[in-house]
JSON list of C-alpha atoms in Angstrom, two decimals:
[
{"chain": "A", "resi": 147, "resn": "MET", "atom": "CA", "xyz": [90.61, 126.97, 112.30]},
{"chain": "A", "resi": 148, "resn": "ASN", "atom": "CA", "xyz": [89.61, 128.24, 115.73]},
{"chain": "A", "resi": 149, "resn": "SER", "atom": "CA", "xyz": [86.44, 127.78, 117.76]},
{"chain": "A", "resi": 150, "resn": "GLU", "atom": "CA", "xyz": [84.82, 131.00, 116.51]},
{"chain": "A", "resi": 151, "resn": "GLU", "atom": "CA", "xyz": [85.47, 130.16, 112.86]},
{"chain": "A", "resi": 152, "resn": "LEU", "atom": "CA", "xyz": [84.00, 126.68, 113.35]},
{"chain": "A", "resi": 153, "resn": "LYS", "atom": "CA", "xyz": [80.92, 128.08, 115.10]},
{"chain": "A", "resi": 154, "resn": "LYS", "atom": "CA", "xyz": [80.48, 130.65, 112.32]},
{"chain": "A", "resi": 155, "resn": "ILE", "atom": "CA", "xyz": [80.34, 127.82, 109.79]},
{"chain": "A", "resi": 156, "resn": "GLN", "atom": "CA", "xyz": [78.26, 125.36, 111.82]},
{"chain": "A", "resi": 157, "resn": "THR", "atom": "CA", "xyz": [75.74, 127.63, 113.58]},
{"chain": "A", "resi": 158, "resn": "PRO", "atom": "CA", "xyz": [73.67, 128.43, 110.45]},
{"chain": "A", "resi": 159, "resn": "LEU", "atom": "CA", "xyz": [73.62, 124.73, 109.57]},
{"chain": "A", "resi": 160, "resn": "LYS", "atom": "CA", "xyz": [72.51, 123.73, 113.07]},
{"chain": "A", "resi": 161, "resn": "ASP", "atom": "CA", "xyz": [69.79, 126.40, 113.01]},
{"chain": "A", "resi": 162, "resn": "LYS", "atom": "CA", "xyz": [68.58, 125.21, 109.60]},
{"chain": "A", "resi": 163, "resn": "TYR", "atom": "CA", "xyz": [68.48, 121.59, 110.76]},
{"chain": "A", "resi": 164, "resn": "ARG", "atom": "CA", "xyz": [66.52, 122.53, 113.90]},
{"chain": "A", "resi": 165, "resn": "GLU", "atom": "CA", "xyz": [63.98, 124.49, 111.86]},
{"chain": "A", "resi": 166, "resn": "ALA", "atom": "CA", "xyz": [63.71, 121.95, 109.04]},
{"chain": "A", "resi": 167, "resn": "PRO", "atom": "CA", "xyz": [64.80, 118.52, 110.31]},
{"chain": "A", "resi": 168, "resn": "ASP", "atom": "CA", "xyz": [64.37, 116.89, 106.88]},
{"chain": "A", "resi": 169, "resn": "SER", "atom": "CA", "xyz": [67.05, 119.20, 105.47]},
{"chain": "A", "resi": 170, "resn": "ALA", "atom": "CA", "xyz": [69.62, 117.46, 107.70]},
{"chain": "A", "resi": 171, "resn": "VAL", "atom": "CA", "xyz": [69.15, 114.10, 105.99]},
{"chain": "A", "resi": 172, "resn": "TYR", "atom": "CA", "xyz": [71.64, 113.44, 103.20]},
{"chain": "A", "resi": 173, "resn": "THR", "atom": "CA", "xyz": [72.25, 110.26, 101.27]},
{"chain": "A", "resi": 174, "resn": "LEU", "atom": "CA", "xyz": [75.97, 109.58, 100.99]},
{"chain": "A", "resi": 175, "resn": "LYS", "atom": "CA", "xyz": [76.91, 107.27, 98.14]},
{"chain": "A", "resi": 176, "resn": "ALA", "atom": "CA", "xyz": [79.78, 105.05, 97.15]},
{"chain": "A", "resi": 177, "resn": "LYS", "atom": "CA", "xyz": [80.17, 102.96, 94.03]},
{"chain": "A", "resi": 178, "resn": "GLY", "atom": "CA", "xyz": [82.63, 100.61, 92.51]},
{"chain": "A", "resi": 179, "resn": "LYS", "atom": "CA", "xyz": [83.16, 98.57, 89.36]},
{"chain": "A", "resi": 180, "resn": "LEU", "atom": "CA", "xyz": [84.11, 94.92, 89.49]},
{"chain": "A", "resi": 181, "resn": "GLY", "atom": "CA", "xyz": [87.59, 94.58, 88.08]},
{"chain": "A", "resi": 182, "resn": "GLU", "atom": "CA", "xyz": [89.99, 91.97, 86.81]},
{"chain": "A", "resi": 183, "resn": "GLY", "atom": "CA", "xyz": [90.38, 88.85, 88.87]},
{"chain": "A", "resi": 184, "resn": "ILE", "atom": "CA", "xyz": [88.79, 89.34, 92.24]},
{"chain": "A", "resi": 185, "resn": "SER", "atom": "CA", "xyz": [88.89, 93.11, 92.63]},
{"chain": "A", "resi": 186, "resn": "CYS", "atom": "CA", "xyz": [86.64, 96.15, 92.79]},
{"chain": "A", "resi": 187, "resn": "LYS", "atom": "CA", "xyz": [87.56, 99.68, 91.73]},
{"chain": "A", "resi": 188, "resn": "VAL", "atom": "CA", "xyz": [86.03, 102.02, 94.29]},
{"chain": "A", "resi": 189, "resn": "GLU", "atom": "CA", "xyz": [85.52, 105.73, 93.61]},
{"chain": "A", "resi": 190, "resn": "THR", "atom": "CA", "xyz": [86.36, 107.62, 96.77]},
{"chain": "A", "resi": 191, "resn": "GLY", "atom": "CA", "xyz": [85.44, 111.03, 95.39]},
{"chain": "A", "resi": 192, "resn": "LYS", "atom": "CA", "xyz": [89.10, 112.00, 95.16]},
{"chain": "A", "resi": 193, "resn": "VAL", "atom": "CA", "xyz": [90.92, 108.94, 93.82]},
{"chain": "A", "resi": 194, "resn": "LEU", "atom": "CA", "xyz": [90.18, 105.40, 92.74]},
{"chain": "A", "resi": 195, "resn": "ALA", "atom": "CA", "xyz": [91.02, 102.68, 95.22]},
{"chain": "A", "resi": 196, "resn": "ASP", "atom": "CA", "xyz": [91.51, 99.14, 93.95]},
{"chain": "A", "resi": 197, "resn": "ALA", "atom": "CA", "xyz": [90.22, 96.69, 96.54]},
{"chain": "A", "resi": 198, "resn": "GLY", "atom": "CA", "xyz": [90.91, 92.99, 96.55]},
{"chain": "A", "resi": 199, "resn": "LEU", "atom": "CA", "xyz": [91.47, 89.96, 98.70]},
{"chain": "A", "resi": 200, "resn": "HIS", "atom": "CA", "xyz": [93.61, 90.16, 101.83]},
{"chain": "A", "resi": 201, "resn": "PRO", "atom": "CA", "xyz": [96.69, 87.92, 101.65]},
{"chain": "A", "resi": 202, "resn": "ALA", "atom": "CA", "xyz": [95.14, 85.76, 104.41]},
{"chain": "A", "resi": 203, "resn": "THR", "atom": "CA", "xyz": [92.33, 84.91, 101.95]},
{"chain": "A", "resi": 204, "resn": "GLY", "atom": "CA", "xyz": [94.48, 84.40, 98.85]},
{"chain": "A", "resi": 205, "resn": "GLY", "atom": "CA", "xyz": [95.22, 87.98, 97.76]},
{"chain": "A", "resi": 206, "resn": "ASN", "atom": "CA", "xyz": [98.66, 89.09, 96.67]},
{"chain": "A", "resi": 207, "resn": "GLY", "atom": "CA", "xyz": [98.78, 92.15, 98.94]},
{"chain": "A", "resi": 208, "resn": "MET", "atom": "CA", "xyz": [98.87, 94.57, 96.01]},
{"chain": "A", "resi": 209, "resn": "LEU", "atom": "CA", "xyz": [95.25, 95.71, 96.40]},
{"chain": "A", "resi": 210, "resn": "ALA", "atom": "CA", "xyz": [93.58, 97.44, 99.33]},
{"chain": "A", "resi": 211, "resn": "CYS", "atom": "CA", "xyz": [91.80, 95.04, 101.67]},
{"chain": "A", "resi": 212, "resn": "SER", "atom": "CA", "xyz": [88.26, 96.07, 102.54]},
{"chain": "A", "resi": 213, "resn": "GLY", "atom": "CA", "xyz": [88.97, 95.45, 106.22]},
{"chain": "A", "resi": 214, "resn": "ASP", "atom": "CA", "xyz": [91.88, 97.88, 106.01]},
{"chain": "A", "resi": 215, "resn": "LEU", "atom": "CA", "xyz": [89.60, 100.39, 104.26]},
{"chain": "A", "resi": 216, "resn": "LEU", "atom": "CA", "xyz": [87.08, 100.09, 107.09]},
{"chain": "A", "resi": 217, "resn": "LEU", "atom": "CA", "xyz": [89.78, 100.80, 109.67]},
{"chain": "A", "resi": 218, "resn": "GLU", "atom": "CA", "xyz": [91.10, 103.66, 107.53]},
{"chain": "A", "resi": 219, "resn": "ALA", "atom": "CA", "xyz": [87.59, 105.15, 107.34]},
{"chain": "A", "resi": 220, "resn": "LEU", "atom": "CA", "xyz": [87.33, 104.88, 111.13]},
{"chain": "A", "resi": 221, "resn": "VAL", "atom": "CA", "xyz": [90.72, 106.58, 111.59]},
{"chain": "A", "resi": 222, "resn": "ALA", "atom": "CA", "xyz": [89.81, 109.36, 109.15]},
{"chain": "A", "resi": 223, "resn": "CYS", "atom": "CA", "xyz": [86.39, 110.02, 110.67]},
{"chain": "A", "resi": 224, "resn": "ALA", "atom": "CA", "xyz": [87.63, 109.81, 114.26]},
{"chain": "A", "resi": 225, "resn": "GLY", "atom": "CA", "xyz": [90.55, 112.11, 113.48]},
{"chain": "A", "resi": 226, "resn": "VAL", "atom": "CA", "xyz": [88.36, 114.73, 111.83]},
{"chain": "A", "resi": 227, "resn": "THR", "atom": "CA", "xyz": [85.74, 114.47, 114.59]},
{"chain": "A", "resi": 228, "resn": "LEU", "atom": "CA", "xyz": [88.36, 114.75, 117.34]},
{"chain": "A", "resi": 229, "resn": "GLY", "atom": "CA", "xyz": [89.82, 117.83, 115.63]},
{"chain": "A", "resi": 230, "resn": "ALA", "atom": "CA", "xyz": [86.42, 119.48, 115.33]},
{"chain": "A", "resi": 231, "resn": "VAL", "atom": "CA", "xyz": [85.48, 118.68, 118.94]},
{"chain": "A", "resi": 232, "resn": "ALA", "atom": "CA", "xyz": [88.86, 119.87, 120.25]},
{"chain": "A", "resi": 233, "resn": "THR", "atom": "CA", "xyz": [88.44, 123.12, 118.31]},
{"chain": "A", "resi": 234, "resn": "SER", "atom": "CA", "xyz": [84.88, 123.54, 119.54]},
{"chain": "A", "resi": 235, "resn": "ILE", "atom": "CA", "xyz": [85.69, 123.05, 123.24]},
{"chain": "A", "resi": 236, "resn": "GLY", "atom": "CA", "xyz": [88.97, 124.95, 123.15]},
{"chain": "A", "resi": 237, "resn": "ILE", "atom": "CA", "xyz": [91.53, 122.17, 123.45]},
{"chain": "A", "resi": 238, "resn": "ASN", "atom": "CA", "xyz": [94.80, 122.93, 121.69]},
{"chain": "A", "resi": 239, "resn": "ILE", "atom": "CA", "xyz": [96.31, 119.83, 120.13]},
{"chain": "A", "resi": 240, "resn": "LYS", "atom": "CA", "xyz": [99.91, 120.49, 119.20]},
{"chain": "A", "resi": 241, "resn": "GLU", "atom": "CA", "xyz": [100.27, 117.18, 117.39]},
{"chain": "A", "resi": 242, "resn": "GLY", "atom": "CA", "xyz": [98.13, 114.08, 117.17]},
{"chain": "A", "resi": 243, "resn": "PHE", "atom": "CA", "xyz": [98.00, 110.64, 115.62]},
{"chain": "A", "resi": 244, "resn": "VAL", "atom": "CA", "xyz": [95.08, 108.24, 115.26]},
{"chain": "A", "resi": 245, "resn": "ARG", "atom": "CA", "xyz": [95.52, 104.52, 114.84]},
{"chain": "A", "resi": 246, "resn": "ALA", "atom": "CA", "xyz": [93.05, 101.65, 114.56]},
{"chain": "A", "resi": 247, "resn": "GLU", "atom": "CA", "xyz": [93.72, 97.94, 114.63]},
{"chain": "A", "resi": 248, "resn": "GLY", "atom": "CA", "xyz": [91.31, 95.07, 114.49]},
{"chain": "A", "resi": 249, "resn": "ASP", "atom": "CA", "xyz": [91.39, 91.31, 114.92]},
{"chain": "A", "resi": 250, "resn": "LEU", "atom": "CA", "xyz": [89.92, 89.01, 112.25]},
{"chain": "A", "resi": 251, "resn": "ASP", "atom": "CA", "xyz": [89.71, 85.24, 112.27]},
{"chain": "A", "resi": 252, "resn": "PHE", "atom": "CA", "xyz": [89.77, 84.42, 108.57]},
{"chain": "A", "resi": 253, "resn": "ARG", "atom": "CA", "xyz": [88.30, 80.95, 109.17]},
{"chain": "A", "resi": 254, "resn": "GLY", "atom": "CA", "xyz": [84.92, 82.71, 109.26]},
{"chain": "A", "resi": 255, "resn": "THR", "atom": "CA", "xyz": [85.15, 84.57, 105.96]},
{"chain": "A", "resi": 256, "resn": "LEU", "atom": "CA", "xyz": [86.68, 81.56, 104.18]},
{"chain": "A", "resi": 257, "resn": "GLY", "atom": "CA", "xyz": [83.93, 79.24, 105.46]},
{"chain": "A", "resi": 258, "resn": "VAL", "atom": "CA", "xyz": [86.44, 76.98, 107.22]},
{"chain": "A", "resi": 259, "resn": "SER", "atom": "CA", "xyz": [84.34, 77.06, 110.39]},
{"chain": "A", "resi": 260, "resn": "LYS", "atom": "CA", "xyz": [80.69, 78.07, 110.62]},
{"chain": "A", "resi": 261, "resn": "GLU", "atom": "CA", "xyz": [81.19, 78.72, 114.35]},
{"chain": "A", "resi": 262, "resn": "ILE", "atom": "CA", "xyz": [83.65, 81.56, 113.68]},
{"chain": "A", "resi": 263, "resn": "PRO", "atom": "CA", "xyz": [81.88, 84.89, 113.00]},
{"chain": "A", "resi": 264, "resn": "VAL", "atom": "CA", "xyz": [82.71, 86.76, 109.81]},
{"chain": "A", "resi": 265, "resn": "GLY", "atom": "CA", "xyz": [84.11, 90.22, 110.52]},
{"chain": "A", "resi": 266, "resn": "PHE", "atom": "CA", "xyz": [86.20, 91.93, 113.10]},
{"chain": "A", "resi": 267, "resn": "LYS", "atom": "CA", "xyz": [86.19, 90.31, 116.53]},
{"chain": "A", "resi": 268, "resn": "ASP", "atom": "CA", "xyz": [87.71, 93.38, 118.22]},
{"chain": "A", "resi": 269, "resn": "ILE", "atom": "CA", "xyz": [88.67, 96.86, 117.06]},
{"chain": "A", "resi": 270, "resn": "ARG", "atom": "CA", "xyz": [90.92, 99.17, 119.04]},
{"chain": "A", "resi": 271, "resn": "LEU", "atom": "CA", "xyz": [91.12, 102.91, 118.37]},
{"chain": "A", "resi": 272, "resn": "PHE", "atom": "CA", "xyz": [94.07, 104.89, 119.71]},
{"chain": "A", "resi": 273, "resn": "PHE", "atom": "CA", "xyz": [94.63, 108.65, 119.91]},
{"chain": "A", "resi": 274, "resn": "ASP", "atom": "CA", "xyz": [98.19, 109.78, 120.64]},
{"chain": "A", "resi": 275, "resn": "LEU", "atom": "CA", "xyz": [97.86, 113.48, 121.47]},
{"chain": "A", "resi": 276, "resn": "ASN", "atom": "CA", "xyz": [100.30, 116.18, 122.46]},
{"chain": "A", "resi": 277, "resn": "SER", "atom": "CA", "xyz": [98.17, 118.69, 124.33]},
{"chain": "A", "resi": 278, "resn": "ASP", "atom": "CA", "xyz": [98.30, 120.84, 127.45]},
{"chain": "A", "resi": 279, "resn": "ALA", "atom": "CA", "xyz": [94.70, 119.93, 128.32]},
{"chain": "A", "resi": 280, "resn": "ASP", "atom": "CA", "xyz": [94.11, 118.31, 131.70]},
{"chain": "A", "resi": 281, "resn": "GLU", "atom": "CA", "xyz": [92.86, 114.74, 132.06]},
{"chain": "A", "resi": 282, "resn": "GLU", "atom": "CA", "xyz": [89.24, 115.81, 132.59]},
{"chain": "A", "resi": 283, "resn": "LYS", "atom": "CA", "xyz": [89.21, 117.76, 129.30]},
{"chain": "A", "resi": 284, "resn": "ILE", "atom": "CA", "xyz": [90.94, 114.91, 127.46]},
{"chain": "A", "resi": 285, "resn": "GLN", "atom": "CA", "xyz": [88.30, 112.44, 128.72]},
{"chain": "A", "resi": 286, "resn": "ALA", "atom": "CA", "xyz": [85.53, 114.82, 127.62]},
{"chain": "A", "resi": 287, "resn": "LEU", "atom": "CA", "xyz": [87.23, 115.06, 124.21]},
{"chain": "A", "resi": 288, "resn": "LEU", "atom": "CA", "xyz": [87.29, 111.27, 123.91]},
{"chain": "A", "resi": 289, "resn": "LYS", "atom": "CA", "xyz": [83.66, 110.90, 124.99]},
{"chain": "A", "resi": 290, "resn": "LEU", "atom": "CA", "xyz": [82.46, 113.57, 122.53]},
{"chain": "A", "resi": 291, "resn": "THR", "atom": "CA", "xyz": [84.58, 112.13, 119.71]},
{"chain": "A", "resi": 292, "resn": "GLU", "atom": "CA", "xyz": [82.99, 108.72, 120.25]},
{"chain": "A", "resi": 293, "resn": "ARG", "atom": "CA", "xyz": [79.54, 110.30, 120.38]},
{"chain": "A", "resi": 294, "resn": "TYR", "atom": "CA", "xyz": [79.85, 112.33, 117.17]},
{"chain": "A", "resi": 295, "resn": "CYS", "atom": "CA", "xyz": [82.06, 110.14, 114.95]},
{"chain": "A", "resi": 296, "resn": "VAL", "atom": "CA", "xyz": [79.82, 108.79, 112.18]},
{"chain": "A", "resi": 297, "resn": "VAL", "atom": "CA", "xyz": [81.92, 105.72, 111.36]},
{"chain": "A", "resi": 298, "resn": "TYR", "atom": "CA", "xyz": [82.46, 104.84, 115.04]},
{"chain": "A", "resi": 299, "resn": "GLN", "atom": "CA", "xyz": [78.74, 105.09, 115.78]},
{"chain": "A", "resi": 300, "resn": "THR", "atom": "CA", "xyz": [77.84, 103.11, 112.65]},
{"chain": "A", "resi": 301, "resn": "ILE", "atom": "CA", "xyz": [80.13, 100.27, 113.71]},
{"chain": "A", "resi": 302, "resn": "VAL", "atom": "CA", "xyz": [79.07, 100.17, 117.37]},
{"chain": "A", "resi": 303, "resn": "SER", "atom": "CA", "xyz": [75.34, 100.46, 116.60]},
{"chain": "A", "resi": 304, "resn": "GLY", "atom": "CA", "xyz": [75.27, 97.60, 114.08]},
{"chain": "A", "resi": 305, "resn": "THR", "atom": "CA", "xyz": [73.43, 99.64, 111.44]},
{"chain": "A", "resi": 306, "resn": "LYS", "atom": "CA", "xyz": [70.92, 97.72, 109.30]},
{"chain": "A", "resi": 307, "resn": "ILE", "atom": "CA", "xyz": [71.95, 97.28, 105.67]},
{"chain": "A", "resi": 308, "resn": "ASP", "atom": "CA", "xyz": [69.52, 96.35, 102.88]},
{"chain": "A", "resi": 309, "resn": "THR", "atom": "CA", "xyz": [71.06, 94.45, 99.98]},
{"chain": "A", "resi": 310, "resn": "LYS", "atom": "CA", "xyz": [69.73, 93.58, 96.52]},
{"chain": "A", "resi": 311, "resn": "ILE", "atom": "CA", "xyz": [70.96, 92.45, 93.15]},
{"chain": "A", "resi": 312, "resn": "VAL", "atom": "CA", "xyz": [69.70, 94.46, 90.20]},
{"chain": "A", "resi": 313, "resn": "ASN", "atom": "CA", "xyz": [70.08, 92.14, 87.21]},
{"chain": "A", "resi": 314, "resn": "GLY", "atom": "CA", "xyz": [71.03, 93.67, 83.88]},
{"chain": "A", "resi": 315, "resn": "SER", "atom": "CA", "xyz": [71.13, 97.27, 85.08]},
{"chain": "A", "resi": 316, "resn": "VAL", "atom": "CA", "xyz": [74.01, 99.60, 85.55]},
{"chain": "A", "resi": 317, "resn": "LEU", "atom": "CA", "xyz": [73.85, 101.04, 89.04]},
{"chain": "A", "resi": 318, "resn": "VAL", "atom": "CA", "xyz": [74.63, 104.72, 88.87]}
]
């Protein structure tokens, strides 16, 4: 896809969202079914992913760890966003790789120490790009990717989450 093709697709959407801001609000959904042992079958829209405990918390390593899934969602979103931004601003990326890694102290999630926070302490996101773009354009690409990546912004903004248990109902 080139810049003109992307603009052709996105311009009518942007115009619609400017004229009717409420039409830009979508509710994305995810659901899963608790499985055997300590697992959850998550519907991704394309495939089922079986999630379970990380080996550092007693898992056998055969199921996807939710922390890994979070990093994978970040990599996917950042990669797609970077590709769209590069296309939009005319940067040719010959080849590119995205990698995320994060540090967890499992004493927090296992309740070994109340002083240790639960969750990632640090996350690092790397883009390895083969491009002829100069350093200024590459830095603009990085800044715009950070700005428009949904998962990145959700993580860095600390989005509020409401939780509830619905007893006896099947959540659909």
